[in-house]
């Protein structure tokens, strides 16, 4: 026991443990060890092949007035609808004060932007409404894309899971969903071609 | 005592290095198979212009039979490679047709390729390739430079020195050397060799008979170079091999760059830790 | 831990609270900070720390690779290419895992050679040594299965060749060997079923290794480390506390070893591999030369040296299992080869034999290679079964110091005959 106590005290008494060279070496080693962690963390970020699919281009020419298509973008369904003038009028007529969710929910705009139809479409292309087709309640895909689907009380989309009604601008009007359908960031690369994401 | 051991150790290391160097130099002389590549060694990097020429050679000569399915069009526009402008690659991609999702009737439609798509191969599957090539299968070239190596037959006592030499020089280009030697190794069969049907004589290929005919049969001028580089068969071979070396290892430049930083850091840290260890141990003496 | 009592005294309230409930800090302090280590151990004793570090590296890089690797025959090769090309730093983590396996075996073989030279297997360290052999076997199984996962030509055919060895049991009990092989394969040939089960076991075994390493370190700490003299620690002057002395030495050695590791990872990642493994597995085309990874080459040479299939398999497995008996095969009363002037030359030749077998294992079994393969295989077993026991009894050891301190600081007084110097050794 005495021998071991002697040995233990040597650990504490060693005069060189706090020398500069020792601190410097340990600091260098420590910094390297910390930096070596980065690749292990970064590898979980989306890889190059996923990033390549981060945006998708959609040809709008085959989508006639009154028709709609659903495209896959980043693994999610996106509703692209070519609205009739009547549908556009109904969307413009709604007052923001009557809406459950006053925010435009447009990725290209700040959160405070009001949910007017103009804030949810692109200038010069107001007949096109492009929204992420995931109900903001619990994530079902609302009906309304195909001609035979029911479109709910406001002519837009209707979610069959729990009865949320969206209008022709994709805004929530009735039912349990709290927010308007999200408008992803997109741009018209030509009159008949749009790039989402 | 310590200094003497250190000096002896250094002398042995220097001796080994010199011996290893002699062996490697002798081999290069004997076989002439090792080439100089810009991407070899510690400071290796790809010559962007060479990769672009190599891609041209691939497209005009090799792509009739060989695919590069592990390359996507977007890789042609990424840094560290041929680094073509993205718009140019996009239009190039659009000239290829690839399978689309089935339409509403269940038929597979075709659509123009996008940046994210893999570069289409000339044949849909192995059977189609073999049918078109008298039973031979032209391999995909995405990894060909990694999947081959020049052979070195050395006496056993030279093996450790050769290994040391290769490790010191970071020699990883045995595959590139082989493919270059193969592409430039076509010759007329000697009188005593009977070529089998559809086979061609190659000085480098194991067994000397290969199913691929000389891809550069047209000779110099087969592929036009826009940047003034002489349009010789030798340059075609070098350039396409460089392109394929990139195709097999597109992260090479990043890897070697980071490697230099890490090696520098580790050497400094090791030296510091060595001094620190001696300082701590001085209390024990 | 039986031998060393920790003198840890917690000062903070939190420290005392933990110490009364789960004395882990006490144990760690006693075993890895205060622990008396012989003051004369050289850099060959840093291999244990290197091995523990590289086990950690392999598990960390392996778990991360498993986030991207797809363990099915159709997708495995493509997923590895996806990792090399698209995954952020995927190329780096994959290189670290592949080269790390080689570093792991390099350190392990140096570790074993150190044990053989200094008699670290002799009593009371027999069980420590045997656990080490178990770890080596688990490492080989892990590496073998791991190599199959990329599903390249070498992956596929190495698995085919080595699993086919079990069919040699057919010559003892007809039909049993074939059934065992099909059970291993999960089919009538190596296939996707083989790959998926190897993936599962390859993920599992490193944790078995970690458990065995825990037992290995425990067994070590009960009896204490060996040292170049082979003498036990007798006085306080013989030893130094593990921290900071041995710890700083281990960290320095690690930094130097990492220089080699980084050199290979960044500049020569495929040097220790085989080009054929960049070709997708093809059951209809055998590569001209099937070669295992370098760390298996000596055993491969022994396997091929024996013309009979079953005896070759037995010889190959025996060459590893026989190591378990080394503590009893070596009859010398002296531990360390430092004081065994005759035996040490046999041991040098044994190590040369293993390297020679490694070289021969990489060559095709033709011509002069066959003869030399048999010569060196013969010596391998002769050394363990004949030389070790006989030379141990017959040899006269050289004069030994009286203690570790004496070997370090120099001796005063007359040299002591060997029989007295080894004093407290038990067999």
Coordinates of C-alpha atoms in Angstrom, one line a residue, chain A residues 96-97 99-105 111-116 119 171-172 178 180:
Chain A
X96 CA -57.5 38.4 -45.5
X97 CA -59.4 39.2 -42.3
X99 CA -58.9 33.8 -43.2
X100 CA -57.9 31.5 -40.4
X101 CA -54.2 31.9 -41.4
X102 CA -53.4 35.4 -42.5
X103 CA -49.8 34.6 -43.5
X104 CA -48.9 34.0 -47.2
X105 CA -46.8 31.0 -46.3
X111 CA -43.7 35.4 -42.6
X112 CA -45.7 38.6 -42.0
X113 CA -46.7 38.9 -45.7
X114 CA -50.5 38.7 -45.8
X115 CA -52.2 35.8 -47.5
X116 CA -53.5 37.7 -50.6
X119 CA -48.7 37.0 -52.5
X171 CA -55.6 28.8 -48.2
X172 CA -57.3 27.0 -45.3
X178 CA -54.1 25.5 -38.9
X180 CA -52.4 27.6 -45.6

